[in-house]
Each structure stands twice: as structure tokens, then as C-alpha cells.
mmCIF file of N, CA and C in Angstrom:
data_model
loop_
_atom_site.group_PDB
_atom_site.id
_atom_site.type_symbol
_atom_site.label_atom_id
_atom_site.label_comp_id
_atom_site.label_asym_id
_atom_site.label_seq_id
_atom_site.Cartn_x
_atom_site.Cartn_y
_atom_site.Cartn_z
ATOM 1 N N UNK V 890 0.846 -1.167 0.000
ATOM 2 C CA UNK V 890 0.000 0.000 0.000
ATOM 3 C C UNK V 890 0.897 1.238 0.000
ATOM 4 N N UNK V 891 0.759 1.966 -0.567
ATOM 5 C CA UNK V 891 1.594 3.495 -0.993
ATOM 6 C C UNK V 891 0.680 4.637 0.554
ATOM 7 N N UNK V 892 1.951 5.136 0.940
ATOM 8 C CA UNK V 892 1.868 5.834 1.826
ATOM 9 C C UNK V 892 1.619 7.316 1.316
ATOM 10 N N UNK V 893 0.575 7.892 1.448
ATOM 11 C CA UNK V 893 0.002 9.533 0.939
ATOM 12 C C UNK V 893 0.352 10.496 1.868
ATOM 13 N N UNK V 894 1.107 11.439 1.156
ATOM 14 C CA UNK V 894 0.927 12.594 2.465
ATOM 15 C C UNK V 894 -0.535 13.015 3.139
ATOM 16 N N UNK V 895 -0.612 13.408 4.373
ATOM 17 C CA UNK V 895 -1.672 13.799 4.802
ATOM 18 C C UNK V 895 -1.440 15.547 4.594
ATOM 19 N N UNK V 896 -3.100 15.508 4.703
ATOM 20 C CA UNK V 896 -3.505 16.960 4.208
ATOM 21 C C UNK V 896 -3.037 18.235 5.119
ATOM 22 N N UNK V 897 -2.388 18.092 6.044
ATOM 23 C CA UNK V 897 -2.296 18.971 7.240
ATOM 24 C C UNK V 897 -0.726 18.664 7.707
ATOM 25 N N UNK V 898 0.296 19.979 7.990
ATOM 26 C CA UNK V 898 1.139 19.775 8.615
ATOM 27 C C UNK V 898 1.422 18.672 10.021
ATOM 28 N N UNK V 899 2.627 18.330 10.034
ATOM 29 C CA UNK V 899 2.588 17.297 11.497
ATOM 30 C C UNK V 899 3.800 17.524 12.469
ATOM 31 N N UNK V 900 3.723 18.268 13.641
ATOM 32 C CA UNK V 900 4.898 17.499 14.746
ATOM 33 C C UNK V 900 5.395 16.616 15.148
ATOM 34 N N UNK V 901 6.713 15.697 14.637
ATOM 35 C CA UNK V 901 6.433 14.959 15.324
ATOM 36 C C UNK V 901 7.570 14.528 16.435
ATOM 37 N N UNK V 902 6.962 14.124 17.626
ATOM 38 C CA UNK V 902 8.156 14.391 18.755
ATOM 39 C C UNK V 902 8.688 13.226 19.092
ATOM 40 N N UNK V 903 10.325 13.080 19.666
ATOM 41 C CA UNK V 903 10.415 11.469 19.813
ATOM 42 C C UNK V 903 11.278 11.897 20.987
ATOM 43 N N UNK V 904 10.932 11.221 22.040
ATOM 44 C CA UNK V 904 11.839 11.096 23.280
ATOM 45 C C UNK V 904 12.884 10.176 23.264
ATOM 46 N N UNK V 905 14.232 10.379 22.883
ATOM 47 C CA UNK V 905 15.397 9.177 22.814
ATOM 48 C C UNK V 905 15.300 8.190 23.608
ATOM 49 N N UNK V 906 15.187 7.820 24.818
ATOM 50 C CA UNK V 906 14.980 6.902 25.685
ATOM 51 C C UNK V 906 13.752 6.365 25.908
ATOM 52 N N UNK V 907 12.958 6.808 24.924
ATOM 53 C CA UNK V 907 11.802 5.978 25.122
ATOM 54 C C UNK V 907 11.233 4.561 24.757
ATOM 55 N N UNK V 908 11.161 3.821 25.653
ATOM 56 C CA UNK V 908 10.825 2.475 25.346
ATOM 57 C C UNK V 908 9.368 1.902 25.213
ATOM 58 N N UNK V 909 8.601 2.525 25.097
ATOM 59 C CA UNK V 909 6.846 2.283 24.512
ATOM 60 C C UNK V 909 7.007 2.463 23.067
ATOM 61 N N UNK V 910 7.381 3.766 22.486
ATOM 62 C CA UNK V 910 7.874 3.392 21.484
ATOM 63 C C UNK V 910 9.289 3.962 20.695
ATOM 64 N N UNK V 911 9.698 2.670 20.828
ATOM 65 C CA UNK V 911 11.183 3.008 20.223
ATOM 66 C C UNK V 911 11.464 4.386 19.234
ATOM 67 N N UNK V 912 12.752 4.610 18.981
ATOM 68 C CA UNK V 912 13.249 5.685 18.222
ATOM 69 C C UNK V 912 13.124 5.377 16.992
ATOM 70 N N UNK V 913 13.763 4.069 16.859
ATOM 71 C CA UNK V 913 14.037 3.596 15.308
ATOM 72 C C UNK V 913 12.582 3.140 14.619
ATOM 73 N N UNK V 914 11.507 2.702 15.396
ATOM 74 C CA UNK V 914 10.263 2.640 14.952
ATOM 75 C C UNK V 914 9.328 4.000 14.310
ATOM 76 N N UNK V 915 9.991 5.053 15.199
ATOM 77 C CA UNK V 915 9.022 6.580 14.998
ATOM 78 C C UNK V 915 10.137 6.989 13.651
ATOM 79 N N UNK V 916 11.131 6.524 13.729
ATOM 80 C CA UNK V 916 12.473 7.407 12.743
ATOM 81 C C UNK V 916 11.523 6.244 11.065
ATOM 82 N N UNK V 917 11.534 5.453 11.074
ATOM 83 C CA UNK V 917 10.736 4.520 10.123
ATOM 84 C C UNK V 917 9.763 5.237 9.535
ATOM 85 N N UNK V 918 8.831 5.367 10.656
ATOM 86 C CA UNK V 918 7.495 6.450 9.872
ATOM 87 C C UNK V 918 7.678 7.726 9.474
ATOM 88 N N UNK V 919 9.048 8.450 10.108
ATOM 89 C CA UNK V 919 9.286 9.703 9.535
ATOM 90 C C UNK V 919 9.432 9.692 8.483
ATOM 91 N N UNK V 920 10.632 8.569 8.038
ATOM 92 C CA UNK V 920 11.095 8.610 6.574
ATOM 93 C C UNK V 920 10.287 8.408 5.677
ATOM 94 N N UNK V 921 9.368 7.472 6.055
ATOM 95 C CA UNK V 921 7.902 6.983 5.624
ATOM 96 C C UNK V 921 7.515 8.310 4.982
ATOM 97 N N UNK V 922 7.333 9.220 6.020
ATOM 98 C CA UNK V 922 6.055 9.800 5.792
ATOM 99 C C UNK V 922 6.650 11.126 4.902
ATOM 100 N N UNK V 923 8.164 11.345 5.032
ATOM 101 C CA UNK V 923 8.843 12.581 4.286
ATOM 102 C C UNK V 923 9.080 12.117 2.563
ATOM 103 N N UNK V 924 9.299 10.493 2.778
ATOM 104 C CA UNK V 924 9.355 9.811 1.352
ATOM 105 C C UNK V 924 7.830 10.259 0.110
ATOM 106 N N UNK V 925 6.845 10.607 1.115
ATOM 107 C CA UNK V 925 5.540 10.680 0.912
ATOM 108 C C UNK V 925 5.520 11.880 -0.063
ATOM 109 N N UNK V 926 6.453 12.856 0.808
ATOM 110 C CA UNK V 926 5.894 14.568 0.201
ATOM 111 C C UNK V 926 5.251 14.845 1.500
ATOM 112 N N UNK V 927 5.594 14.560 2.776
ATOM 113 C CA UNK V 927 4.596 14.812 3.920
ATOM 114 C C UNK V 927 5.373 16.602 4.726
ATOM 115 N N UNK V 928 4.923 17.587 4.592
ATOM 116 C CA UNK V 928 5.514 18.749 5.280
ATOM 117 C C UNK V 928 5.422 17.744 6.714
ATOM 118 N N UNK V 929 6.803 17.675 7.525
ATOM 119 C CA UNK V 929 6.815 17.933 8.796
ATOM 120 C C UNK V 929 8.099 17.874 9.598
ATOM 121 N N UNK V 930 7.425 18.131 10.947
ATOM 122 C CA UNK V 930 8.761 18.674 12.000
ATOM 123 C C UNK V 930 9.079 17.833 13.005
ATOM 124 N N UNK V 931 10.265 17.182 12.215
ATOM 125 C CA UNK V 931 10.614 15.954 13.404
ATOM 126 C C UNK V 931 11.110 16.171 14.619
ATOM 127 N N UNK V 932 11.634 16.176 15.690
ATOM 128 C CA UNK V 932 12.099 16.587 16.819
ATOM 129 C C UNK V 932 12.553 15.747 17.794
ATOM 130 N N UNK V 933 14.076 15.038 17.909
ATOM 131 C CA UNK V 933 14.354 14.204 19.501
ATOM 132 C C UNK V 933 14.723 14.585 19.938
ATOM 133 N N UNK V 934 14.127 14.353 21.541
ATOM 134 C CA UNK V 934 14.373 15.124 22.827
ATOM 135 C C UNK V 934 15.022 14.321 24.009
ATOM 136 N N UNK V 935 16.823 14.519 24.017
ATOM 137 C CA UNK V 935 18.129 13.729 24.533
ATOM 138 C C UNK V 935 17.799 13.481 26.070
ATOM 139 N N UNK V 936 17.378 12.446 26.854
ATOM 140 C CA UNK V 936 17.489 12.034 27.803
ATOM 141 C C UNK V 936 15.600 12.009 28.066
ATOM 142 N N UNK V 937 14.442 11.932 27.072
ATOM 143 C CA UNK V 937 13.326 11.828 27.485
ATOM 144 C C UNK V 937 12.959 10.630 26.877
ATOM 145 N N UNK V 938 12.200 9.996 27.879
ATOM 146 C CA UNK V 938 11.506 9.020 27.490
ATOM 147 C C UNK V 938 9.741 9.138 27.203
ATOM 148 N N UNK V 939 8.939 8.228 27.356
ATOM 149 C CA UNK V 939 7.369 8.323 26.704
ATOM 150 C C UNK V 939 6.482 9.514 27.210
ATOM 151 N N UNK V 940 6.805 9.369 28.490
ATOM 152 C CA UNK V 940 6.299 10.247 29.084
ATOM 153 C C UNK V 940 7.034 11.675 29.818
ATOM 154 N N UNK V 941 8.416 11.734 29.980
ATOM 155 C CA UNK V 941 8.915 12.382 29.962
ATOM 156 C C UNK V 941 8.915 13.845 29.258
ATOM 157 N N UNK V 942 9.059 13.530 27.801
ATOM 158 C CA UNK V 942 9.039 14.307 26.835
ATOM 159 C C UNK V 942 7.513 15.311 26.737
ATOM 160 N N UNK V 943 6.741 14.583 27.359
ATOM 161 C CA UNK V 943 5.377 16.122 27.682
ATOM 162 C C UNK V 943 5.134 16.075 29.153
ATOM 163 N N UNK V 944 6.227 16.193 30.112
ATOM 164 C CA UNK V 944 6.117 16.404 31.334
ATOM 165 C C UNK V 944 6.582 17.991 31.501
ATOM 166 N N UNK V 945 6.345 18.729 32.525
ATOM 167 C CA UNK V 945 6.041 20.377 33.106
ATOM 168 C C UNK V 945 8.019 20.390 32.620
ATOM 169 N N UNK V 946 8.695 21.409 32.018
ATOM 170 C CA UNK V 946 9.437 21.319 31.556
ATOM 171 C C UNK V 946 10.707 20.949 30.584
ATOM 172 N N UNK V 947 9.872 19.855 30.193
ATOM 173 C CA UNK V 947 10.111 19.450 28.766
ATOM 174 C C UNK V 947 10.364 20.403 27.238
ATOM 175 N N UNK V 948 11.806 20.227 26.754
ATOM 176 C CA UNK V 948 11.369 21.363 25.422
ATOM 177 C C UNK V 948 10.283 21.291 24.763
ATOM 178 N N UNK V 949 10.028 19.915 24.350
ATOM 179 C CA UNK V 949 8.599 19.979 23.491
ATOM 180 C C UNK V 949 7.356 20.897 23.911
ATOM 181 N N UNK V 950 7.234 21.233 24.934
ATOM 182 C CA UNK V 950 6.176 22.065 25.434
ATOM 183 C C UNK V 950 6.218 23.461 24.531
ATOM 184 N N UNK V 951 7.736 24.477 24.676
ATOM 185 C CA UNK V 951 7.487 24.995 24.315
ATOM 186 C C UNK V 951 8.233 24.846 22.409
ATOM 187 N N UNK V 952 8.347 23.668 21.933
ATOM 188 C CA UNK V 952 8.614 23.878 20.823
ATOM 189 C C UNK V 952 7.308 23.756 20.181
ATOM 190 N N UNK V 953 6.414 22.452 20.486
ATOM 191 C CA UNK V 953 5.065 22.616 20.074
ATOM 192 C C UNK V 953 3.994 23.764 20.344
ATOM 193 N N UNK V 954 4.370 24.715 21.099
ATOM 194 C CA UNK V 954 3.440 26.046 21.184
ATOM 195 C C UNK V 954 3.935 26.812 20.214
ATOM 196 N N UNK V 955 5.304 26.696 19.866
ATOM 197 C CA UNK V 955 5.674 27.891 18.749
ATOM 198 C C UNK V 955 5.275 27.310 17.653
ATOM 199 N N UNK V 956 5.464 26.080 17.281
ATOM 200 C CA UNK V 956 5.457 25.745 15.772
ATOM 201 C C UNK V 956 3.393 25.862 15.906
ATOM 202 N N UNK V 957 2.526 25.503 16.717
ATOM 203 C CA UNK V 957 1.335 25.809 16.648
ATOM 204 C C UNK V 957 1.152 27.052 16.277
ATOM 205 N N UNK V 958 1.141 28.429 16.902
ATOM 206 C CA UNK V 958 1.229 29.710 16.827
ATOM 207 C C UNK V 958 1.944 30.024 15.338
ATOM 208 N N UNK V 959 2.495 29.567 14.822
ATOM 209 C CA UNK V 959 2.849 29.700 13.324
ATOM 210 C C UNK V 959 1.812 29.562 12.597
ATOM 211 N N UNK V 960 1.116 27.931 12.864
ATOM 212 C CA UNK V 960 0.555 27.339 11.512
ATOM 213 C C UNK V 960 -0.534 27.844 11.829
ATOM 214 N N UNK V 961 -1.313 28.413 13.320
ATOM 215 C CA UNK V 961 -2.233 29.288 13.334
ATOM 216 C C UNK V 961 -2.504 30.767 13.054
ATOM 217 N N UNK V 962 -1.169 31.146 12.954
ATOM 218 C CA UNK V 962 -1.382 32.578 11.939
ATOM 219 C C UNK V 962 -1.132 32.106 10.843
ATOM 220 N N UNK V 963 -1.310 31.370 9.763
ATOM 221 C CA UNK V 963 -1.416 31.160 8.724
ATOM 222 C C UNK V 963 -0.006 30.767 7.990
ATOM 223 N N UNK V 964 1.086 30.863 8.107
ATOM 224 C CA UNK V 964 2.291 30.380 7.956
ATOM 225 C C UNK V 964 2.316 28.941 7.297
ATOM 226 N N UNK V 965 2.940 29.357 6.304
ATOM 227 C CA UNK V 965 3.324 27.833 5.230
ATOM 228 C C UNK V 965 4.035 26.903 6.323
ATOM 229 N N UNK V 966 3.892 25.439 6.487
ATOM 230 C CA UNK V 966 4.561 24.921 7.075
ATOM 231 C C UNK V 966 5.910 24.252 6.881
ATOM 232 N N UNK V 967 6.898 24.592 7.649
ATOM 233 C CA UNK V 967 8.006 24.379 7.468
ATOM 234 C C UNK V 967 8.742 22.267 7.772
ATOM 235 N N UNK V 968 9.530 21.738 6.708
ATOM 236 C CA UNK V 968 9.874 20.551 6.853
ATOM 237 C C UNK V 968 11.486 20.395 6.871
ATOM 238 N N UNK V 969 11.681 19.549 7.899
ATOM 239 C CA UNK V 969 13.072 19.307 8.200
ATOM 240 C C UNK V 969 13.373 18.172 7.753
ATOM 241 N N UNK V 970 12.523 17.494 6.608
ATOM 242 C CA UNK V 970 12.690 15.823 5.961
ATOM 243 C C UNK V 970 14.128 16.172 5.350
ATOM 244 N N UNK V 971 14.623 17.022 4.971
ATOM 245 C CA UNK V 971 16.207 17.430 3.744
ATOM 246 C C UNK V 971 16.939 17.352 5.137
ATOM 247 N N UNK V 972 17.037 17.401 6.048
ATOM 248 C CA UNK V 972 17.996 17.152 7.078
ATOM 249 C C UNK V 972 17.852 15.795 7.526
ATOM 250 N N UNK V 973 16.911 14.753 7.807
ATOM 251 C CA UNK V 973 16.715 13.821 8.254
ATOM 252 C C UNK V 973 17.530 12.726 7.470
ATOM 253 N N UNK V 974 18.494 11.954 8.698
ATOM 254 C CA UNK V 974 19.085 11.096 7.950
ATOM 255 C C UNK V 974 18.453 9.925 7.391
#
């Protein structure tokens, strides 16, 4: 089955130490999904695990409020797939 970009920008966040779901499993669907034509913003976060990574001080907190506040003022969405190894 051929993988389609979806219609809507995507965050997507991966906590390095996370063992619910692995790195190399979420890094799979990235490539997946950048192979696609998919705009999105990958992000690992060094020493977080599953739950870690959206706990009260976590970067993702405030990286996902900025990249929101973009695509809600109307802002083309930006993709970091040309960097992704």
C-alpha cells in the first residue's frame, strides 16, 4: 500500500529513551512519511523518554506552542525531511 501525504502539517516528537515506542520505529514512519511529500517537523528530545518528553518542563512544550502559533497565523509549514538522515 503506498503511503500519501496527509492533508495537514505534522509534529512529530520522539523522546530518545523511550521504550513504549522506540526511536528507530518513529524514525521509520518519519522517513515513511517525508518519502511521501509529507511537510513535517521531526524533533528528539536527549534524555526523554514516553512520558517524559510532555512532562512540566520538557522542550517539546514549548517547541510545540511555537510551531502551533505559526501554523495558526497562517504560515506555510516548514519541513526538516532534507535534514533527516
Amino acid at each position: 500500500m503506498a503511503v500519501l501525504p496527509l492533508p495537514v502539517p505534522l509534529f512529530v516528537a520522539q523522546g530518545e529513551t523511550d521504550t513504549l515506542v522506540i526511536p528507530a520505529v518513529q524514525d521509520k514512519y518519519v522517513a515513511a512519511r517525508c518519502a511521501a511529500g509529507q511537510k513535517l517537523m521531526y524533533k528528539k528530545y536527549a534524555g526523554k523518554d514516553h512520558l517524559g518528553v510532555v512532562t512540566e518542563g520538557s522542550p517539546l512544550l514549548v517547541d510545540l506552542i511555537d510551531w502551533s502559533k505559526v501554523r495558526i497565523a497562517g504560515a506555510a509549514a516548514e519541513s526538516n525531511c532534507s535534514e533527516l538522515p
